[in-house]
mmCIF file of C-alpha atoms in Angstrom:
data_model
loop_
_atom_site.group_PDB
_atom_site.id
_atom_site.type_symbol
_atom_site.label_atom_id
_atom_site.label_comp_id
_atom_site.label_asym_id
_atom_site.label_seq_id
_atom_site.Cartn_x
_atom_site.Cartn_y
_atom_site.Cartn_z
ATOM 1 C CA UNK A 1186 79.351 16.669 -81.301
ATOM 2 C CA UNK A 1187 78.115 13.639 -83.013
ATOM 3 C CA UNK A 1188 77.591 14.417 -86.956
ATOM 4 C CA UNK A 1189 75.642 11.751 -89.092
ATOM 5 C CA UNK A 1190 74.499 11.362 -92.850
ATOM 6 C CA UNK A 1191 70.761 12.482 -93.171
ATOM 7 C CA UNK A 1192 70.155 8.485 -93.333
ATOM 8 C CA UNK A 1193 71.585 7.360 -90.094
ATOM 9 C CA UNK A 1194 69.826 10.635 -88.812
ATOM 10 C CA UNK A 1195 66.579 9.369 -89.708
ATOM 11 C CA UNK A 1196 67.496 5.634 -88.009
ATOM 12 C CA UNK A 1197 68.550 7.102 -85.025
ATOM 13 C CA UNK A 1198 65.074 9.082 -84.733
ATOM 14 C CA UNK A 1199 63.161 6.241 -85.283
ATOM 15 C CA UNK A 1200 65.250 4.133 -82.862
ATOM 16 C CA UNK A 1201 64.567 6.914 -80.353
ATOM 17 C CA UNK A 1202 60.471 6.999 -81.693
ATOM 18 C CA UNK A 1203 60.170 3.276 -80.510
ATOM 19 C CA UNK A 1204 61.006 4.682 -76.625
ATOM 20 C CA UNK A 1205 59.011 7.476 -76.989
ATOM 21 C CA UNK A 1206 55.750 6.038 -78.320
ATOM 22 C CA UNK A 1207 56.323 3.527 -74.928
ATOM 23 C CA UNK A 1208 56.213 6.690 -73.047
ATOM 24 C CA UNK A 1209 53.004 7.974 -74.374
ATOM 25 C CA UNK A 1210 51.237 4.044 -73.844
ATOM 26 C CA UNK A 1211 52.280 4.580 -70.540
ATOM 27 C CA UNK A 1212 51.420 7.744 -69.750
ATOM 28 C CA UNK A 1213 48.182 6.339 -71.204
ATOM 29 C CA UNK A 1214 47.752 3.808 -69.027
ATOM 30 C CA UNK A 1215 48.649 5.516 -66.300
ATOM 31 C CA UNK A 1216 46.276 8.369 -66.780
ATOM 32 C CA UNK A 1217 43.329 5.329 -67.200
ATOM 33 C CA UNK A 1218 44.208 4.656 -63.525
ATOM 34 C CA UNK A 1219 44.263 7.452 -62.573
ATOM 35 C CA UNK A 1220 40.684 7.987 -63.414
ATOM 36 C CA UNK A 1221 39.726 4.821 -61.252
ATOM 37 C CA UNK A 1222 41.032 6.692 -58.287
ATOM 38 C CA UNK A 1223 38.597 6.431 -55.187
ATOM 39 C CA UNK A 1224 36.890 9.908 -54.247
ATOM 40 C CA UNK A 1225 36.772 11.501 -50.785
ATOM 41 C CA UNK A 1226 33.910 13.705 -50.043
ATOM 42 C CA UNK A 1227 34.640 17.289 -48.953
ATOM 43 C CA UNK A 1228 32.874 18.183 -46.063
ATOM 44 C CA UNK A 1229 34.249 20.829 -44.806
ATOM 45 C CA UNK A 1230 33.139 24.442 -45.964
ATOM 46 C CA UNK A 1231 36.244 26.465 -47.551
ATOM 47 C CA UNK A 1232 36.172 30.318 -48.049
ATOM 48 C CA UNK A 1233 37.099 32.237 -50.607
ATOM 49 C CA UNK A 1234 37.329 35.740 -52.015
ATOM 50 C CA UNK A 1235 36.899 36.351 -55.296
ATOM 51 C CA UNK A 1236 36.390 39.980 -57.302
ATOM 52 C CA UNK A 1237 32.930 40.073 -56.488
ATOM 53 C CA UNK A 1238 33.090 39.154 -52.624
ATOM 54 C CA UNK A 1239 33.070 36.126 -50.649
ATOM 55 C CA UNK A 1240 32.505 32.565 -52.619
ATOM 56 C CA UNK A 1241 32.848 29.112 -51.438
ATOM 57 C CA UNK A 1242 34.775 26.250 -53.280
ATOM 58 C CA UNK A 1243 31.290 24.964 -54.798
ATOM 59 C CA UNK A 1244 31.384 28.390 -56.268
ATOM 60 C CA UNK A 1245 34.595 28.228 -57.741
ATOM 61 C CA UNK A 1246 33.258 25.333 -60.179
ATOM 62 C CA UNK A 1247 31.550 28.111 -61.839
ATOM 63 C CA UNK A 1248 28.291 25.649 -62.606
ATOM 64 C CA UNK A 1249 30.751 22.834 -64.150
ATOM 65 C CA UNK A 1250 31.358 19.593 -63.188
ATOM 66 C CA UNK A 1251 34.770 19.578 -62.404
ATOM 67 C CA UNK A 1252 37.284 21.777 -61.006
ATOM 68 C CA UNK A 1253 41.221 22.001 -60.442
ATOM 69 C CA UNK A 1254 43.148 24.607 -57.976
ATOM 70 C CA UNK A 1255 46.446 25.837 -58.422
ATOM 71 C CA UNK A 1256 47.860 27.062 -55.070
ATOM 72 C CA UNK A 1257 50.137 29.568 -56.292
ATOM 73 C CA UNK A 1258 52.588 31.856 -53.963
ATOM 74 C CA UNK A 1259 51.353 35.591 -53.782
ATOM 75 C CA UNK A 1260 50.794 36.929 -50.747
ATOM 76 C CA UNK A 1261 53.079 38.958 -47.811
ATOM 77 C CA UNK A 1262 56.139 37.323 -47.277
ATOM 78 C CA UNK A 1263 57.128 35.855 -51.129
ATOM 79 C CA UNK A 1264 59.830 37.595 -53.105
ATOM 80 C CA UNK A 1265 57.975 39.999 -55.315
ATOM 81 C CA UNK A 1266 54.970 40.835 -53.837
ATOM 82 C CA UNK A 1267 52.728 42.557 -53.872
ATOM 83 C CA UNK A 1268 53.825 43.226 -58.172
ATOM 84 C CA UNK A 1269 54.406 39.797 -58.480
ATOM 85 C CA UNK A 1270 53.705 36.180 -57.579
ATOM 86 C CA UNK A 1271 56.703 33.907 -56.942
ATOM 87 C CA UNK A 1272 58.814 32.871 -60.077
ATOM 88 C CA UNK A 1273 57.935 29.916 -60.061
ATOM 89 C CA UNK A 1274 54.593 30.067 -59.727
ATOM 90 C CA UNK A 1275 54.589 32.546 -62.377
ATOM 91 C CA UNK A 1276 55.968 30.273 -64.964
ATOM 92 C CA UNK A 1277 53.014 27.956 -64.477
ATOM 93 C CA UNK A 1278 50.916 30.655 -64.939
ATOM 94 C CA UNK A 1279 52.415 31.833 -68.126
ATOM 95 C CA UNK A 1280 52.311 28.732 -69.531
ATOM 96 C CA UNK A 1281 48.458 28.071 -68.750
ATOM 97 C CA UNK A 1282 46.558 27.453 -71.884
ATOM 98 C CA UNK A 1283 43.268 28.904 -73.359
ATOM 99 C CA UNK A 1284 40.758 27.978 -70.228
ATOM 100 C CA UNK A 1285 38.030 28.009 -72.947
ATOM 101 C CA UNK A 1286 39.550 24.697 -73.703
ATOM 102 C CA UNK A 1287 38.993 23.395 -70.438
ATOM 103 C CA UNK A 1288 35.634 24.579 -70.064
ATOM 104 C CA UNK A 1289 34.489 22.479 -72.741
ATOM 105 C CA UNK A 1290 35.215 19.473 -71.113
ATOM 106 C CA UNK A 1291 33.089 20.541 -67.967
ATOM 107 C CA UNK A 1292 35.876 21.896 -66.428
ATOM 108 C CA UNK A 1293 37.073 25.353 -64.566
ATOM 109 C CA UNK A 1294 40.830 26.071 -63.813
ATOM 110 C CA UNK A 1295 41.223 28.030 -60.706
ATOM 111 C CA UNK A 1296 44.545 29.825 -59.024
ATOM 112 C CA UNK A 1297 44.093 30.551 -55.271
ATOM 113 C CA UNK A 1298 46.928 32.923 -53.243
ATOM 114 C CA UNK A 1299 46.309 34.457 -50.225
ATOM 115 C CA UNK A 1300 46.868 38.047 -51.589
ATOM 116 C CA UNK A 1301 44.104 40.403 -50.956
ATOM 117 C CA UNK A 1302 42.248 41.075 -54.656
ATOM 118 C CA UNK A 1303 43.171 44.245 -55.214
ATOM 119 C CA UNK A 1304 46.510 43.327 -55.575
ATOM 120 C CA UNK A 1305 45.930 40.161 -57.560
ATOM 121 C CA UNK A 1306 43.608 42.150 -60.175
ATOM 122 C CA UNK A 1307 46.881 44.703 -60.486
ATOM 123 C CA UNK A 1308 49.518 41.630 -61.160
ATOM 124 C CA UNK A 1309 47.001 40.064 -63.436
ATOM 125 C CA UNK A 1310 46.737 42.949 -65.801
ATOM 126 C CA UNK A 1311 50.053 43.283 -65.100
ATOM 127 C CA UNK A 1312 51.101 39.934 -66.530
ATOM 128 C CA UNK A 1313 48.473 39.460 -69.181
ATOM 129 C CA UNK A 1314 46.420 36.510 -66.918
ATOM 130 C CA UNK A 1315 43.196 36.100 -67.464
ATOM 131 C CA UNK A 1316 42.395 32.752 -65.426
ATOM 132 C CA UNK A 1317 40.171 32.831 -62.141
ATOM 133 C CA UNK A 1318 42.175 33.831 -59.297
ATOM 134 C CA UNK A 1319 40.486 33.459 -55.675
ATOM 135 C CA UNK A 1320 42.418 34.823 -52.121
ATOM 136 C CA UNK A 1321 42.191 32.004 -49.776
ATOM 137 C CA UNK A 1322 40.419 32.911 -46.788
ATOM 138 C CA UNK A 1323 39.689 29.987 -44.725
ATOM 139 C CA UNK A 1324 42.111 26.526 -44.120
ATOM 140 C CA UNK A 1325 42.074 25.164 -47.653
ATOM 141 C CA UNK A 1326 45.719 25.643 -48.390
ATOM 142 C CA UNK A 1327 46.649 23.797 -44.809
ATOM 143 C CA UNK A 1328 43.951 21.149 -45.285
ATOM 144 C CA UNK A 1329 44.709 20.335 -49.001
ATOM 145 C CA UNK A 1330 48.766 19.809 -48.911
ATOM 146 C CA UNK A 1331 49.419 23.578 -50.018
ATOM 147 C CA UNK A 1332 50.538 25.287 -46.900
ATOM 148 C CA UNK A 1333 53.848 25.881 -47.734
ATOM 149 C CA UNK A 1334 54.321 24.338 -50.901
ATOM 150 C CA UNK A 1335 52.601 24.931 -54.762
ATOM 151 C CA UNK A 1336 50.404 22.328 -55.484
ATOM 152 C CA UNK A 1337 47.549 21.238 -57.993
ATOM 153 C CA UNK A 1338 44.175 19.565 -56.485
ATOM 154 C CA UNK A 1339 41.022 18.197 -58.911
ATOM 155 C CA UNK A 1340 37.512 17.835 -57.369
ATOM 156 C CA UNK A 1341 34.263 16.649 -58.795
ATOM 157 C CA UNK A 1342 31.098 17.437 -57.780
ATOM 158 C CA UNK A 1343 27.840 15.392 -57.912
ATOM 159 C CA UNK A 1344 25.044 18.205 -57.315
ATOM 160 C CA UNK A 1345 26.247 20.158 -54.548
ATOM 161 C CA UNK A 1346 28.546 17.256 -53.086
ATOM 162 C CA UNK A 1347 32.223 18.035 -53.950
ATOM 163 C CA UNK A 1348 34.539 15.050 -54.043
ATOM 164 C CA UNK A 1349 38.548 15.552 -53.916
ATOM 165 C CA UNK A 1350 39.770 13.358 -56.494
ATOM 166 C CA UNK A 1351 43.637 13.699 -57.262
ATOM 167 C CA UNK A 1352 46.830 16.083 -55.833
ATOM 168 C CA UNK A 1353 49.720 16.567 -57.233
ATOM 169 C CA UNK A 1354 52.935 19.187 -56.337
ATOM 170 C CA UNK A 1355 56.848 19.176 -56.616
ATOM 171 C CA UNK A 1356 58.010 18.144 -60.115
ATOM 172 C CA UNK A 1357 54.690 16.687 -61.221
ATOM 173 C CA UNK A 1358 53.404 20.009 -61.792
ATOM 174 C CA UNK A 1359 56.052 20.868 -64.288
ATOM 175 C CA UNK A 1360 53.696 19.233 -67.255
ATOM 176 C CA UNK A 1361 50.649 21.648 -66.143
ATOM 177 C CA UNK A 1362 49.600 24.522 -67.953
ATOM 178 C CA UNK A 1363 48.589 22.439 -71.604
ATOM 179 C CA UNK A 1364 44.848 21.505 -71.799
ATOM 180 C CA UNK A 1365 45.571 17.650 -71.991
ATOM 181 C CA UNK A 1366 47.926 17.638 -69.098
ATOM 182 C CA UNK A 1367 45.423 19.077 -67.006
ATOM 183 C CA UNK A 1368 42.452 17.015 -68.445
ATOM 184 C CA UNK A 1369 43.977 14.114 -67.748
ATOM 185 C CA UNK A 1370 44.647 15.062 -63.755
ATOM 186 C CA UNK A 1371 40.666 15.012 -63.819
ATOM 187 C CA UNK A 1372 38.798 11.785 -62.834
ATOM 188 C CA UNK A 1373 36.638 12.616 -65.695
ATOM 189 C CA UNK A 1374 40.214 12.814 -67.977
ATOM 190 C CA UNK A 1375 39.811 13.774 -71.752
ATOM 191 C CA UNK A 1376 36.285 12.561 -71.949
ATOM 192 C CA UNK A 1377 37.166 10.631 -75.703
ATOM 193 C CA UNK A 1378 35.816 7.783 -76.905
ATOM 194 C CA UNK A 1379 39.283 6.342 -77.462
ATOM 195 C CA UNK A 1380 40.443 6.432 -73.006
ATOM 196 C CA UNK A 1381 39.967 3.428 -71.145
ATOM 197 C CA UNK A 1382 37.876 4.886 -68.264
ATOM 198 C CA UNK A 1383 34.672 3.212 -66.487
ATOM 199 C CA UNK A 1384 31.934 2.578 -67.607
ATOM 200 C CA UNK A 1385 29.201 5.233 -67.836
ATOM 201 C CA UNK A 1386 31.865 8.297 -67.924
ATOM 202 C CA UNK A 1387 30.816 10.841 -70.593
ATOM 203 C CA UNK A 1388 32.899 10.500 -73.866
ATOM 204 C CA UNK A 1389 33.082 11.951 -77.034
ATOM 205 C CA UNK A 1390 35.049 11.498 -80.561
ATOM 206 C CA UNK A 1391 38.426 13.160 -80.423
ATOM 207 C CA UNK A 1392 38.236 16.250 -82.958
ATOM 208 C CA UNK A 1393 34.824 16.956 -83.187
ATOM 209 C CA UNK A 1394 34.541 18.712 -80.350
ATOM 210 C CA UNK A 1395 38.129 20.724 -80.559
ATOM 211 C CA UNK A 1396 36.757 24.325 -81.242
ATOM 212 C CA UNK A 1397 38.337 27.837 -81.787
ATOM 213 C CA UNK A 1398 38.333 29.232 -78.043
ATOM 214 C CA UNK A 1399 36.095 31.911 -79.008
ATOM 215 C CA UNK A 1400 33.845 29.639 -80.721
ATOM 216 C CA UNK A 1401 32.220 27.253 -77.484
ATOM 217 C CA UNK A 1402 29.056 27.843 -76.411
ATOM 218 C CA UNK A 1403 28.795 28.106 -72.954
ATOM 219 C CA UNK A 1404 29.680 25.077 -71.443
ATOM 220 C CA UNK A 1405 28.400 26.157 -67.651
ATOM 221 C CA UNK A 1406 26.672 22.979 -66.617
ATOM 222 C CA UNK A 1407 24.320 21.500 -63.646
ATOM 223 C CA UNK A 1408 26.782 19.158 -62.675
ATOM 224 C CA UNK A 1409 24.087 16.190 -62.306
ATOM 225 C CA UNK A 1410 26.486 13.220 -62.078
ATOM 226 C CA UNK A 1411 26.156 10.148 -64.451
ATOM 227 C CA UNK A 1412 29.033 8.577 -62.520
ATOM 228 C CA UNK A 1413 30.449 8.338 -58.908
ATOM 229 C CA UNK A 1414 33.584 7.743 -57.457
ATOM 230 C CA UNK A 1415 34.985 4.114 -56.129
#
């Protein structure tokens, strides 16, 4: 154990700061470039089912412009089921914030399991989660890099066009579950006036539009694009 005066402390910390503040330019920076990703159209037509019957994964935007699946593990087969989802994939979910957050910035935060309903309604009552949560029906999991492995996929949609835009999965889905880690996985990222991001992508001061979660209106949108992928 390395004991210090309160001084050298305080030097040490702001040593440290210096790294840390590099980290967060970076992260920056890489986040800007991540919003000049190149979108792929999705043409293929993906089933769900959700607690009122059979949706599709235009559905699952809920009206909003953006949308980003978790493929989380409950289903036949995973330790725990059918009263619980793997532990790992439970952690994310514990750790998701407020989705009224999210829905703000035109965007919905969907989990997807195979697990029939029934069951997932249970183990979300259960565990106190109130996000979406669809059973995948058709090949999404297979076709999106989620077979066999947790992952985290953003789309966009232009009208009734959806557009994959960004995947992530192993580690890099340890920082999800925070509303700014998973705004800026979007294309669209934290929609602020202070983000590098292309021209014509909707911004907005930072603060002014942070709300109580109980206190948005309802931020269900057309989805009319004002920007399209590169």
């Amino acid at each position: 154990m390395n004991t210090v005066t309160p001084a050298e402390w305080e030097e040490a910390r702001l040593r440290l700061l210096v790294k840390e503040k590099e980290l967060t330019r970076a992260r920056d920076a890489l986040a800007a470039e991540r919003r000049r990703m190149p979108w792929v159209a999705v043409e293929k037509a993906y089933e769900f089912e959700g607690p009122s019957g059979p949706v599709s994964l235009l559905d699952l935007f809920e009206g909003r412009r953006q949308l980003i699946v978790y493929r989380a593990f409950f289903e036949p087969g995973v330790e725990g089921f059918p009263e619980h989802a793997c532990q790992g994939c439970s952690l994310v979910a514990d750790q998701v914030a407020h989705v009224a957050h999210l829905n703000a910035r035109d965007t919905t935060l969907a989990f997807a399991s195979r697990g029939p309903q029934p069951d997932l309604a249970r183990m979300k009552a259960r565990m106190g989660w109130t996000m979406p949560w669809y059973t995948i029906t058709g090949d999404f999991d297979t076709d999106f890099g989620v077979g066999e492995w947790h992952g985290t996929n953003a789309f966009i949609r232009e009208g009734d066009q959806v557009f994959r835009t960004y995947f992530v999965n192993g580690r890099g889905d340890e920082v999800m579950g925070g509303t700014w880690s998973y705004l800026d996985l979007t294309a669209l990222g934290r929609q602020e006036e202070w983000e590098d991001s292309p021209e014509g992508y909707p911004q907005s001061p930072p603060y002014e539009w942070w709300n109580w979660h109980d206190s948005y209106e309802d931020s269900a949108s057309s989805g009319e694009g004002c920007c399209s992928g590169s």
